[in-house]
Tab-separated table of C-alpha atoms in Angstrom:
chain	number	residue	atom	x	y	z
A	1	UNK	CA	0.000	0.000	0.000
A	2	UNK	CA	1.221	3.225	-0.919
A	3	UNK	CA	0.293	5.704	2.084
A	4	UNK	CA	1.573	5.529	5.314
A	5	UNK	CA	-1.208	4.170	8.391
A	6	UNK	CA	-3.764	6.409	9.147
A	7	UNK	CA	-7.159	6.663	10.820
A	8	UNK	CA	-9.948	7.342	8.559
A	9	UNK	CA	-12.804	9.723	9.992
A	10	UNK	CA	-16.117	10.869	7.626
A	11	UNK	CA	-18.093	13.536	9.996
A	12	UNK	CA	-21.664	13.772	8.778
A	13	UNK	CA	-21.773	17.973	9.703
A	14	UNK	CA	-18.886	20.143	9.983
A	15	UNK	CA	-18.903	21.056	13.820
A	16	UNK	CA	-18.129	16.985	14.017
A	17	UNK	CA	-15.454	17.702	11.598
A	18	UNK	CA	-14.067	20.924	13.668
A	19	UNK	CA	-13.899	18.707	16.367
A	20	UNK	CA	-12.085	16.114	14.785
A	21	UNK	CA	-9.469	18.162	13.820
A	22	UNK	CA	-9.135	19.875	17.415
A	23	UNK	CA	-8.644	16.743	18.744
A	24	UNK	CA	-6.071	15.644	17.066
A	25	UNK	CA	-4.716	19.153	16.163
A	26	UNK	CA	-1.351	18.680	13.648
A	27	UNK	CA	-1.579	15.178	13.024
A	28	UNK	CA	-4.810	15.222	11.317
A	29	UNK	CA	-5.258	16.719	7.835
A	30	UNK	CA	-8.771	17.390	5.760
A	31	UNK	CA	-9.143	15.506	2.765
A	32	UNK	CA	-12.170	17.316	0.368
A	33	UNK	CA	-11.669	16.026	-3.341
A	34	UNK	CA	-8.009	14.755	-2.804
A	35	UNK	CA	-6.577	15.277	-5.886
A	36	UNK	CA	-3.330	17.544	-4.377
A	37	UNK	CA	-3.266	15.954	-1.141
A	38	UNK	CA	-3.862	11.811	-2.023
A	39	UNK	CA	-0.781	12.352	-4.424
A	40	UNK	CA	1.353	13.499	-1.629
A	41	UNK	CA	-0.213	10.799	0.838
A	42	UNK	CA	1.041	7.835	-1.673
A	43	UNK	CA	4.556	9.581	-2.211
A	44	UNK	CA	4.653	9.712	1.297
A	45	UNK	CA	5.709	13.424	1.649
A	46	UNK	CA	2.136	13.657	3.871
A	47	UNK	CA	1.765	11.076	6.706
A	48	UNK	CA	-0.917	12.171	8.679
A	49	UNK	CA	-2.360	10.280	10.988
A	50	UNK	CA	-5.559	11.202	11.176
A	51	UNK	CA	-7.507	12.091	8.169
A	52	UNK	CA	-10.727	14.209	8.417
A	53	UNK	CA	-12.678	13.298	5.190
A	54	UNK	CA	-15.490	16.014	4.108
A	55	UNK	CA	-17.183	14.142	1.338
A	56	UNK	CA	-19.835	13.129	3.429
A	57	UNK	CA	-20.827	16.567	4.696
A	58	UNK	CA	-24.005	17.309	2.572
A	59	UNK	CA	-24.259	21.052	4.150
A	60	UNK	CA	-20.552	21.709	2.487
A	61	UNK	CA	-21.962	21.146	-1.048
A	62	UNK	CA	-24.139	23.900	-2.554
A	63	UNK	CA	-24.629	26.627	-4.659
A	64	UNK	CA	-26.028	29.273	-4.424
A	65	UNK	CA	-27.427	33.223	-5.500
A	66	UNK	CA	-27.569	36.254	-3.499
A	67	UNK	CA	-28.233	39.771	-4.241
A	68	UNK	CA	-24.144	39.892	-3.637
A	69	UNK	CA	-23.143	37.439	-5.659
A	70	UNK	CA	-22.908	33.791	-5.635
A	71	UNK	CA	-21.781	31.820	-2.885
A	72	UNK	CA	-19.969	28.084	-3.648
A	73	UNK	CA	-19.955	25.470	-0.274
A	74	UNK	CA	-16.702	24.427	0.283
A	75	UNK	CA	-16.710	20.778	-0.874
A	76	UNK	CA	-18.593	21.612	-4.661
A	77	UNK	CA	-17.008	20.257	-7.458
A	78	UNK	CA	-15.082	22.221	-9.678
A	79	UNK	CA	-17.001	20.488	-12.072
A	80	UNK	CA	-19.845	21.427	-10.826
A	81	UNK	CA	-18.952	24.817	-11.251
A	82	UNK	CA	-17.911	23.933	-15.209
A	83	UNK	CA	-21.218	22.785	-15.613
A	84	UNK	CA	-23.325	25.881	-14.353
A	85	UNK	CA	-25.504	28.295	-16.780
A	86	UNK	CA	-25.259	30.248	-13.072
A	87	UNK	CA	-21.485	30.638	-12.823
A	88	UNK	CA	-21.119	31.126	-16.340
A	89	UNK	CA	-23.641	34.358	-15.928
A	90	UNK	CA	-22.899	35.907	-12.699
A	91	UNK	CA	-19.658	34.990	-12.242
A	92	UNK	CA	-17.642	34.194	-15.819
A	93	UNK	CA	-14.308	34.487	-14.558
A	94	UNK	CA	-14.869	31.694	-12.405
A	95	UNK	CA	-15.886	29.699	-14.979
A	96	UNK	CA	-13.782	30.506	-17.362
A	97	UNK	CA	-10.936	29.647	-14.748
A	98	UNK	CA	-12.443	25.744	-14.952
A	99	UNK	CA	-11.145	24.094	-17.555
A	100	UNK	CA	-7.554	25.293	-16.599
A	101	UNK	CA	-7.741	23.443	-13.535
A	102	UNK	CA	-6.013	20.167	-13.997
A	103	UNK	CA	-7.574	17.483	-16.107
A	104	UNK	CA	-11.901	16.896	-16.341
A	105	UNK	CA	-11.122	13.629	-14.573
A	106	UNK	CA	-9.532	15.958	-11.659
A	107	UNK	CA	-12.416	18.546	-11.704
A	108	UNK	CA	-14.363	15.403	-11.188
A	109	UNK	CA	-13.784	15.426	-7.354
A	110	UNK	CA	-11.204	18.509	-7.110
A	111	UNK	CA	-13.459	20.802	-4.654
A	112	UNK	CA	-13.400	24.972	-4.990
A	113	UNK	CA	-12.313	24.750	-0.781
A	114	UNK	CA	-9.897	22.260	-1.345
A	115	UNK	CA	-7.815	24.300	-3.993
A	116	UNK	CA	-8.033	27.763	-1.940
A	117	UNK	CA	-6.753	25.539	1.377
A	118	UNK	CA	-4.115	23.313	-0.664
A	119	UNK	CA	-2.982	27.303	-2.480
A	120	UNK	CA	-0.319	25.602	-4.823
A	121	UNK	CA	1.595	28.572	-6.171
A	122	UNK	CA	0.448	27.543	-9.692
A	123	UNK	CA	-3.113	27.065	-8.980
A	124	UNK	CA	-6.261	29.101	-10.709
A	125	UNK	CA	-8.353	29.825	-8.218
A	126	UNK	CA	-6.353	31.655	-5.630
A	127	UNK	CA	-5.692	33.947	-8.228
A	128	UNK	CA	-9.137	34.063	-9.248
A	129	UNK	CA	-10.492	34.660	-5.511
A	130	UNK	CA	-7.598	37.322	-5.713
A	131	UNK	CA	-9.179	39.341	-8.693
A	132	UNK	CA	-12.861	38.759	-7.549
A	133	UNK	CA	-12.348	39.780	-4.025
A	134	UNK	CA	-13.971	36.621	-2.886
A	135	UNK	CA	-14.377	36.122	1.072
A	136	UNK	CA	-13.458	32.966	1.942
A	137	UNK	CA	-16.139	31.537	5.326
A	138	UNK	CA	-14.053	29.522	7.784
A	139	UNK	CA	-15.590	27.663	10.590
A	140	UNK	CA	-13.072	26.409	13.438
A	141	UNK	CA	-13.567	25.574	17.501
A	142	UNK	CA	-14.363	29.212	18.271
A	143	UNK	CA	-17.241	29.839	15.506
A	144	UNK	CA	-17.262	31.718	12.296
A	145	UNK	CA	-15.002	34.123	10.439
A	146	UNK	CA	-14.539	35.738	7.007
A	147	UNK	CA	-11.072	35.609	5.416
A	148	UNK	CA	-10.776	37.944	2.947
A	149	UNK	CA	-9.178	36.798	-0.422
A	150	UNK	CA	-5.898	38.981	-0.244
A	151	UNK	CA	-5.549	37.968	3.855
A	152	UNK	CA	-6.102	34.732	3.145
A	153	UNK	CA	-3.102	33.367	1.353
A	154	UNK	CA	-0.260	33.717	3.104
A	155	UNK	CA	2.615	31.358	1.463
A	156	UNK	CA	3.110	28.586	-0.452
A	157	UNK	CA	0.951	25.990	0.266
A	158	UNK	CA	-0.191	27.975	3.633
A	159	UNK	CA	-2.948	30.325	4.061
A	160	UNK	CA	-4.262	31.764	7.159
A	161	UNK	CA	-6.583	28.660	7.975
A	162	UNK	CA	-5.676	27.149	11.407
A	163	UNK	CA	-5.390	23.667	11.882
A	164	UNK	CA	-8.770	23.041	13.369
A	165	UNK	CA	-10.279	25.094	10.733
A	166	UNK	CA	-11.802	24.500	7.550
A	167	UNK	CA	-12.852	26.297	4.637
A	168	UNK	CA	-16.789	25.878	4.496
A	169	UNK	CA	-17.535	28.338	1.688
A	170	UNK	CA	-16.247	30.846	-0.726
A	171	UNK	CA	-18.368	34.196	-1.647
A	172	UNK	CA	-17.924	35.388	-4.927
A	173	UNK	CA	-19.228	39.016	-4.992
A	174	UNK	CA	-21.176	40.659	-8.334
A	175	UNK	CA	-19.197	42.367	-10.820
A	176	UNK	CA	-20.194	45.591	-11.803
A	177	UNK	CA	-21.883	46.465	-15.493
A	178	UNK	CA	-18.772	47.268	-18.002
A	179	UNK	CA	-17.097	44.825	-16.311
A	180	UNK	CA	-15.082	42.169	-19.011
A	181	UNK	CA	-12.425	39.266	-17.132
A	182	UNK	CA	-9.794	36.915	-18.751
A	183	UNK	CA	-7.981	34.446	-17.473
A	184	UNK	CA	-4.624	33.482	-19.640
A	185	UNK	CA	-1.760	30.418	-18.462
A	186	UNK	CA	1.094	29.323	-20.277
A	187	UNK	CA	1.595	25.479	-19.179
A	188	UNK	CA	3.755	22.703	-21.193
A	189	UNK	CA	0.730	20.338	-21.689
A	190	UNK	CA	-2.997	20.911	-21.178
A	191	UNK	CA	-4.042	20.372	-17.510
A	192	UNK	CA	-0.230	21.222	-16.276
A	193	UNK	CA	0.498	23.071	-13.886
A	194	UNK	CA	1.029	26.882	-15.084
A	195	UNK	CA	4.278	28.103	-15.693
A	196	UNK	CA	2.810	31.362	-15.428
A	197	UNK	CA	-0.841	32.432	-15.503
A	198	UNK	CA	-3.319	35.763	-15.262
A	199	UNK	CA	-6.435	36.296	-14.288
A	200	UNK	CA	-7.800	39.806	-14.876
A	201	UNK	CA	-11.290	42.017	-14.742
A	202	UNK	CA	-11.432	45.656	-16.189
A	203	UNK	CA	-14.492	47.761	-15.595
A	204	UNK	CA	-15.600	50.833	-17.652
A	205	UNK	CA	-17.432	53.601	-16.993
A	206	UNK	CA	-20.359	55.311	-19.083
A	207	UNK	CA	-17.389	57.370	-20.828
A	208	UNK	CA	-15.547	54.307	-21.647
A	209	UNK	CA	-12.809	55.397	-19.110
A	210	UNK	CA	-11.297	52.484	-17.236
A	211	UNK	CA	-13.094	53.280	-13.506
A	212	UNK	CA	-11.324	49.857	-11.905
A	213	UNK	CA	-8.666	47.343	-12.849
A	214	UNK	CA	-7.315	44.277	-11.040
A	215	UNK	CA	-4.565	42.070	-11.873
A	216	UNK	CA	-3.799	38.651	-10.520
A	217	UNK	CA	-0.082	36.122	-11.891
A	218	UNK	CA	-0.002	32.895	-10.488
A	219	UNK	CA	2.827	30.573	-10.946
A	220	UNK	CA	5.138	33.206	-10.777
A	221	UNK	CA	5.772	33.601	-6.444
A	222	UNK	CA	4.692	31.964	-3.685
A	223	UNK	CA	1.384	33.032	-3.618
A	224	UNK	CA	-1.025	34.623	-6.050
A	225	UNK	CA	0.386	38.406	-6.598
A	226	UNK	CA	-2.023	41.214	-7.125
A	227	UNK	CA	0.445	43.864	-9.620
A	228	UNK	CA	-1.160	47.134	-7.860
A	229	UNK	CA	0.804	49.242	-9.250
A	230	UNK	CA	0.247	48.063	-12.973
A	231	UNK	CA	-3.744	48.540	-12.099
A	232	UNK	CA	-3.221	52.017	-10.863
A	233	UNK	CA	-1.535	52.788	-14.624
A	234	UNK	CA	-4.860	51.331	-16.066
A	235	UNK	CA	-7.514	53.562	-13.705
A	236	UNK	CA	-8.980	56.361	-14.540
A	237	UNK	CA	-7.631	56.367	-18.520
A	238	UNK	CA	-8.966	54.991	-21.468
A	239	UNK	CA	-7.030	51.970	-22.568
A	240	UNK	CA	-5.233	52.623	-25.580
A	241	UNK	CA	-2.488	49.558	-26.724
A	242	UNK	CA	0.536	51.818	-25.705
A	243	UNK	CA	-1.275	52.010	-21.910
A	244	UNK	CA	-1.370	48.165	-22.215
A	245	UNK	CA	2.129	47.096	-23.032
A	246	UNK	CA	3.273	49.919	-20.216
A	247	UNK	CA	1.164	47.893	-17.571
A	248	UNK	CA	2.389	44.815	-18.909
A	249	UNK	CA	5.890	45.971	-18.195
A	250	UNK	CA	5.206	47.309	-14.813
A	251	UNK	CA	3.519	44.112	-13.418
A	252	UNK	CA	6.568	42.227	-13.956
A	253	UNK	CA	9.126	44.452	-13.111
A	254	UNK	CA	8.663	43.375	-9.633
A	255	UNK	CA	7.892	39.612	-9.855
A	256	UNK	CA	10.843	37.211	-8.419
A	257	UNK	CA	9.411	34.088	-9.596
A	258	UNK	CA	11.919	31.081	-8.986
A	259	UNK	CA	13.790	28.704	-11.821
A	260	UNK	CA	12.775	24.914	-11.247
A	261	UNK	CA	12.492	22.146	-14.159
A	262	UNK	CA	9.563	23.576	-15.962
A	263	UNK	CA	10.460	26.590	-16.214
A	264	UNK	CA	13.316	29.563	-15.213
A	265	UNK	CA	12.593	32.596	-13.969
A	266	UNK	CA	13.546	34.265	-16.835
A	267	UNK	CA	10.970	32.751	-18.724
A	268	UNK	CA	8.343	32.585	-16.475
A	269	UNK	CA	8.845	37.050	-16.238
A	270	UNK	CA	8.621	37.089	-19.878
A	271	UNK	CA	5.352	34.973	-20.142
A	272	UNK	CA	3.996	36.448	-17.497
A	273	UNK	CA	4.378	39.849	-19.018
A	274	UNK	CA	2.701	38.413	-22.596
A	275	UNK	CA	-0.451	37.184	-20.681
A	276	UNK	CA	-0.985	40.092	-18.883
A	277	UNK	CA	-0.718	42.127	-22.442
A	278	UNK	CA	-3.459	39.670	-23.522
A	279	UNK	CA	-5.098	39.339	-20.881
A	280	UNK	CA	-5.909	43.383	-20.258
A	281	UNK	CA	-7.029	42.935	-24.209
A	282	UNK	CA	-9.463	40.364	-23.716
A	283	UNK	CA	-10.781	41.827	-20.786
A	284	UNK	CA	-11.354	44.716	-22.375
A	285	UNK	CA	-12.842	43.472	-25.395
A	286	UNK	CA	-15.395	41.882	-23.332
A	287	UNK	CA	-16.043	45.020	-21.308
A	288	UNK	CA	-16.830	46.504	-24.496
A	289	UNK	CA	-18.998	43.790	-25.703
A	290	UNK	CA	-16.541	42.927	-28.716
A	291	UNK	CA	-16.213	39.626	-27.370
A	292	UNK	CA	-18.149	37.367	-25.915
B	1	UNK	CA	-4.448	-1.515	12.081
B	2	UNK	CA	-8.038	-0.849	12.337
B	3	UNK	CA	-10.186	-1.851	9.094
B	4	UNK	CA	-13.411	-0.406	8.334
B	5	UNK	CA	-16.647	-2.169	6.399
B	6	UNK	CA	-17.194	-1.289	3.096
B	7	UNK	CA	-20.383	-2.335	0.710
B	8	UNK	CA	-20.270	-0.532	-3.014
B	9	UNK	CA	-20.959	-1.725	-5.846
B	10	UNK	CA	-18.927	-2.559	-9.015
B	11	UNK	CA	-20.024	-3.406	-12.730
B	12	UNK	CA	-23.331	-4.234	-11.241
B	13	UNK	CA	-22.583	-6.494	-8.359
B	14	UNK	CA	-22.726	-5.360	-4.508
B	15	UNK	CA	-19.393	-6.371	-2.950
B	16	UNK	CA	-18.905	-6.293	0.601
B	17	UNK	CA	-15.369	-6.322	2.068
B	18	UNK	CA	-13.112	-5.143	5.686
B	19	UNK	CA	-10.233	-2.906	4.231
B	20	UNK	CA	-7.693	-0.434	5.815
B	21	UNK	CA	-8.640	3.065	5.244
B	22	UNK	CA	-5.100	3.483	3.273
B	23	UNK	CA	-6.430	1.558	0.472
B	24	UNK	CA	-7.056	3.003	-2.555
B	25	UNK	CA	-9.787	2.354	-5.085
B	26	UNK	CA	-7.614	0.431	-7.586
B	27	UNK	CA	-5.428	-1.354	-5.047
B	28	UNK	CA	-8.882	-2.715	-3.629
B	29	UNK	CA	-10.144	-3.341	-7.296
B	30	UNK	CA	-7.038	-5.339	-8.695
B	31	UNK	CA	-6.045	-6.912	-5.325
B	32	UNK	CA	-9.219	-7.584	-3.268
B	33	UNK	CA	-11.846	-8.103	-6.568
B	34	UNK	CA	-8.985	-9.939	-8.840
B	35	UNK	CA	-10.111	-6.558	-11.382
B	36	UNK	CA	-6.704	-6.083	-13.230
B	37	UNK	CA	-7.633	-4.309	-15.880
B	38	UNK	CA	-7.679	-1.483	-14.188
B	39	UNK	CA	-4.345	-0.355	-14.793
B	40	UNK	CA	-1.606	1.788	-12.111
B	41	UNK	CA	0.931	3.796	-13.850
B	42	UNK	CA	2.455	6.583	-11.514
B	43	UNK	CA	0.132	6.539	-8.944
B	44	UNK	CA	-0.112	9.590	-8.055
B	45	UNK	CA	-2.718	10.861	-10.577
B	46	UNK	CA	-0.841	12.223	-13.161
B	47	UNK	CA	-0.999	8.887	-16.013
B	48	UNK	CA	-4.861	8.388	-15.495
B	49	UNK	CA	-4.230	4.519	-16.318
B	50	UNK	CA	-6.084	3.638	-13.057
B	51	UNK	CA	-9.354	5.923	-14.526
B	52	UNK	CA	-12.565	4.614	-13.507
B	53	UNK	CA	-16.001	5.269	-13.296
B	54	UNK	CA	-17.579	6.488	-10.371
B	55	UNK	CA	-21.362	7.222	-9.595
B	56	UNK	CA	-20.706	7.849	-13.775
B	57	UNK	CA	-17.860	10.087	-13.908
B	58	UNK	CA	-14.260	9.782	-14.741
B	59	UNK	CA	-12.199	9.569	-12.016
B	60	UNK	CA	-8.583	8.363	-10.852
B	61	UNK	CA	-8.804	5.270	-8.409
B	62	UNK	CA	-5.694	6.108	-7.037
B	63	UNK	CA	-6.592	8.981	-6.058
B	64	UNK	CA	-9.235	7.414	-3.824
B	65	UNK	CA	-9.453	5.317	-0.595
B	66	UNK	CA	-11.391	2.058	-1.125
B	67	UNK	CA	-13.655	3.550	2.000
B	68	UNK	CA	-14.792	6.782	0.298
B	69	UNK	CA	-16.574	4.551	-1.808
B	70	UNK	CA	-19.174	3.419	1.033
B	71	UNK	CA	-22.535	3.314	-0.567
B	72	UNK	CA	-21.290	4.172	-4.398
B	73	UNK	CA	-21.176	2.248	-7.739
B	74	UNK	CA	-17.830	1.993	-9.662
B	75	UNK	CA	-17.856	0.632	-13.253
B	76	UNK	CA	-14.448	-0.213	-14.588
B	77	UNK	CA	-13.251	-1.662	-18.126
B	78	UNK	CA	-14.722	-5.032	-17.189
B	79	UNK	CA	-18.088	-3.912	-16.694
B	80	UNK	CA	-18.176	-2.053	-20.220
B	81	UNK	CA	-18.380	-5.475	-22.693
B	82	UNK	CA	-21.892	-7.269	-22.602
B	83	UNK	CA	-21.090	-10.909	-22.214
B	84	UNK	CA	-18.764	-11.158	-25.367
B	85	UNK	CA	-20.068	-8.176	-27.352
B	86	UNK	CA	-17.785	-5.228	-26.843
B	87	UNK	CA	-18.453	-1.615	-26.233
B	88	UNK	CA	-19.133	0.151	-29.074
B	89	UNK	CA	-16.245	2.737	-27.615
B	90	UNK	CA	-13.843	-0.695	-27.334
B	91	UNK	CA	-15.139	-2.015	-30.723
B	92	UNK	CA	-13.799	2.057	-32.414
B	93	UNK	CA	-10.672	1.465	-30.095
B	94	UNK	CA	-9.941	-2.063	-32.015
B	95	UNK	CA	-11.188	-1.065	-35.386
B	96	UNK	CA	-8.912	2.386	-35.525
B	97	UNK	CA	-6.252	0.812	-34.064
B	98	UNK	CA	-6.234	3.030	-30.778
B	99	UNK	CA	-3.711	1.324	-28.806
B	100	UNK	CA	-0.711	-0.467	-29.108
B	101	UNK	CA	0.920	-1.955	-25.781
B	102	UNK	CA	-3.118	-1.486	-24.524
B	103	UNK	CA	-1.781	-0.371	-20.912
B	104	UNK	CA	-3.202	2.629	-20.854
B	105	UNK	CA	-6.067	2.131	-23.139
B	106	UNK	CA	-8.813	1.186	-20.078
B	107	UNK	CA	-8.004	4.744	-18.716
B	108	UNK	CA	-8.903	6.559	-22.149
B	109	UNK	CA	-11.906	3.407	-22.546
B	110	UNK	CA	-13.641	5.139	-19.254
B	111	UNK	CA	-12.133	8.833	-19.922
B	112	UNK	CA	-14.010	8.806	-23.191
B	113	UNK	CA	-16.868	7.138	-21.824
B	114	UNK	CA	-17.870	9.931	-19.689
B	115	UNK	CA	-16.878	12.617	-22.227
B	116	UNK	CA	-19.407	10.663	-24.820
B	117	UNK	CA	-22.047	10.801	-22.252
B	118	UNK	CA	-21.718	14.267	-21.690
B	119	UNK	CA	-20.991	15.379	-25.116
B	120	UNK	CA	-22.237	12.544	-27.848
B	121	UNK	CA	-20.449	14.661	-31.295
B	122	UNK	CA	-17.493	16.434	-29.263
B	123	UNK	CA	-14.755	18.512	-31.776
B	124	UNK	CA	-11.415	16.883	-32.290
B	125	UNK	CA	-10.049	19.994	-29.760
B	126	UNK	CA	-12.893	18.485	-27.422
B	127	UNK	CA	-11.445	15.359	-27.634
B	128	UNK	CA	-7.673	16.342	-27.306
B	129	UNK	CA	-8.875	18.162	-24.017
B	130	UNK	CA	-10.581	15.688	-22.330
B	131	UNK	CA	-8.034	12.896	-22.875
B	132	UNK	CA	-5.057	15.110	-21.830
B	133	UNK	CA	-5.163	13.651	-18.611
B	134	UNK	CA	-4.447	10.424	-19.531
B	135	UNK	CA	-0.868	9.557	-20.900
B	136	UNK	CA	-0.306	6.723	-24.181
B	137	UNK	CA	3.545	6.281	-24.347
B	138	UNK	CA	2.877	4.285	-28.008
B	139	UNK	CA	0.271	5.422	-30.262
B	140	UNK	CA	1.014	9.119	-30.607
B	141	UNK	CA	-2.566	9.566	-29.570
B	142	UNK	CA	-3.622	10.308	-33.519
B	143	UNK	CA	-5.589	6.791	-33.484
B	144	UNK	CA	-6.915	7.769	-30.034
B	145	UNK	CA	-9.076	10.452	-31.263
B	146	UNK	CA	-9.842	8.837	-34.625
B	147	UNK	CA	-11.003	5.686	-31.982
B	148	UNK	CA	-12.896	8.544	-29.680
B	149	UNK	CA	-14.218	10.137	-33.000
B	150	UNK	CA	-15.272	6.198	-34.378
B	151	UNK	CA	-17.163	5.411	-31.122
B	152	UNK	CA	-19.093	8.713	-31.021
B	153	UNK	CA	-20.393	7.196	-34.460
B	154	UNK	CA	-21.181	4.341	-33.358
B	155	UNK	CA	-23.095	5.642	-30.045
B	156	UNK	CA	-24.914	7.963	-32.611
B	157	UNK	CA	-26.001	5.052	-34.641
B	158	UNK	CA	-27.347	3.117	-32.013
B	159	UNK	CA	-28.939	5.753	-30.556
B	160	UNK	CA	-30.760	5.922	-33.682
B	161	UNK	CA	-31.579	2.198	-34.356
């Protein structure tokens, strides 16, 4: 058998599951859809000895549609989310973001908590959450709290979760009218993990001035990095193709992504700074209602 | 080592078994059922060799313990022929020549199984994406999606008949 011993726990509602994970504080770990964490379990680089399974917590899987926005339970299938007329609608960033996320087989069980609490460097959705400025609902041993997107991750592979608490749903406020996202990766094979990625969301105002930008690479630092001060160059102006490339250029200058086997730095700084060209572009375009 | 009950059911027939909560779908499937065609390559979800079905979607079995399967139904590539009629989808696989060595081809069987069911006259870029995750290290996957292409045919026709 490939993972190390462990005792296998499926709470039926989350306060069992908050317990669970109280009890046996570090040594437990919360497996949702599995697909980062079962890989690591049969290489052995995770040994827990406790594992806290959420599949079997109905109140965890939902979706749903407020007057805010739209609000995804923690354990919902990024499938799920591929599948809906309702995230394609209200929230088409989101699901545009879908099909980027690892293989259809993965999406299968891959959960929307699972890949905000697992935050790989490389993955979509942080970056997403990041550009959408999602709230992320945590439930722990002392109640309730909402993590805002930009507190929330807070290195690789760590966000500000404690180790009793759980992710049990993401909010995903409105976007304004004008409003036009992309979301652009660069990966060696479909389904790979990005070498460098963008997710973006221009709105415009009745003059066709640009009244809000924000700007999300992934793949390129530890966490998800908002480029601020390439947004700021976008606000307030009307995007012309020379404002463009000078944001491009500005929301790389600062990036210090690392060299591994897939990638160096290099290249990941120059990709990055292509997508976010494109990106702005195709946001735009949409904003405009050039493209669908 | 404490082992927990499990009851699911696969191609069709309840099964009801003790197994440590570190086993994963396929180990329980090739060792405990004697179900070897479903195939492990890396084992760590990255080959999709070890795809199977579960509740009807396309999933990796290694990336699943045996016990999260409590109550659910798998199918894998032995529960796709009838008797000794094959699949249509194994039939297009045969006639178009879509594998070679045939390890991996029960992972793309069930991969395009659920893509079919979902989408019954996908594009060729359709069918490129959805068998991404799953690797062939002989065919040069051309013959994959002519076999994918083939079996949507098929499915078509006997839809029709």
């Amino acid at each position: 058998m490939k993972p190390a011993v462990f005792d296998y726990h499926a709470p039926a509602i989350v306060q069992e599951a908050v317990e669970l994970l109280q009890r046996y504080g570090e040594d437990a770990t919360v497996l949702a859809g599995g697909q980062s964490l079962v890989p690591l379990m049969n290489l052995r680089l995770s040994r827990p000895g406790h594992v806290v399974d959420l599949n079997g917590v109905p109140e965890l899987d939902y979706l749903t549609v407020d007057g805010e926005g739209i609000v995804v339970g923690a354990t919902t299938r990024q499938r799920t989310l591929e599948r809906s007329d309702t995230v394609r609608d209200l929230c088409p960033l989101l699901w545009r973001a879908m099909p980027l996320v690892g293989h259809f087989q993965v999406r299968n069980r891959g959960t929307v908590g699972g890949s905000l609490a697992h935050a790989d460097p490389a993955s979509e959705l942080p970056a997403v959450a990041l550009v959408l400025q999602a709230e992320v609902g945590v439930v722990g041993p002392t109640g309730r709290r909402d993590v805002k997107a930009e507190d929330f991750f807070i290195d690789a592979y760590t966000t500000a979760l404690d180790s009793a608490e759980i992710v049990e749903h993401v909010r995903f406020p409105s976007l304004p009218g004008g409003t036009g996202t992309a979301i652009l990766e660069v990966a060696r094979r479909e389904g790979d993990f990005a070498m460098a990625g963008v997710a973006a969301s221009l709105t415009l105002d009745p003059e066709g001035l640009c009244s809000s930008a924000r700007l999300a690479l992934f793949g390129v630092g530890p966490t998800p990095v908002r480029v601020i001060k390439a947004e700021r160059i976008l606000e307030g102006r009307a995007i012309t193709e020379e404002l463009v490339g000078e944001a491009a250029a500005m929301a790389v200058q600062d990036l210090d992504p690392s060299s591994d086997v897939h990638a160096s730095a290099a290249y990941r700084k120059r990709v990055a700074g292509v997508l976010v060209r494109r990106a702005i572009a195709e946001a735009l375009a949409r904003a405009t209602g050039e493209q669908t | 080592m404490a082992q927990v009950a499990l009851r699911l059911k696969v191609n069709g027939v309840e099964h009801e078994a003790l197994v440590e909560p570190r086993l994963t779908l396929a180990d329980f499937l090739r060792t405990d059922l004697g179900l070897t065609g479903t195939h492990l390559g890396c084992e760590h979800g990255v080959c999709g060799a070890c795809t199977v079905l579960l509740d009807g979607e396309a999933v990796r079995s290694c990336l699943l313990f045996a016990v999260q399967t409590e109550g659910h139904e798998v199918i894998t590539i032995e529960g796709m022929a009838q008797g000794e009629e094959l699949h249509p989808i194994q039939e297009a696989f045969w006639e178009q020549h879509g594998l070679q060595c045939g390890f991996c081809t029960p992972g793309f069987i069930l991969s395009a199984y659920n893509l079919l069911q979902e989408n019954a006259q996908p594009s060729e870029e359709e069918i490129q994406a959805a068998i991404s995750g799953n690797l062939c290290r002989c065919t040069g996957y051309q013959s994959i999606v002519a076999s994918v292409k083939a079996a949507a045919e098929k499915l078509q026709l006997q839809r029709e008949s």
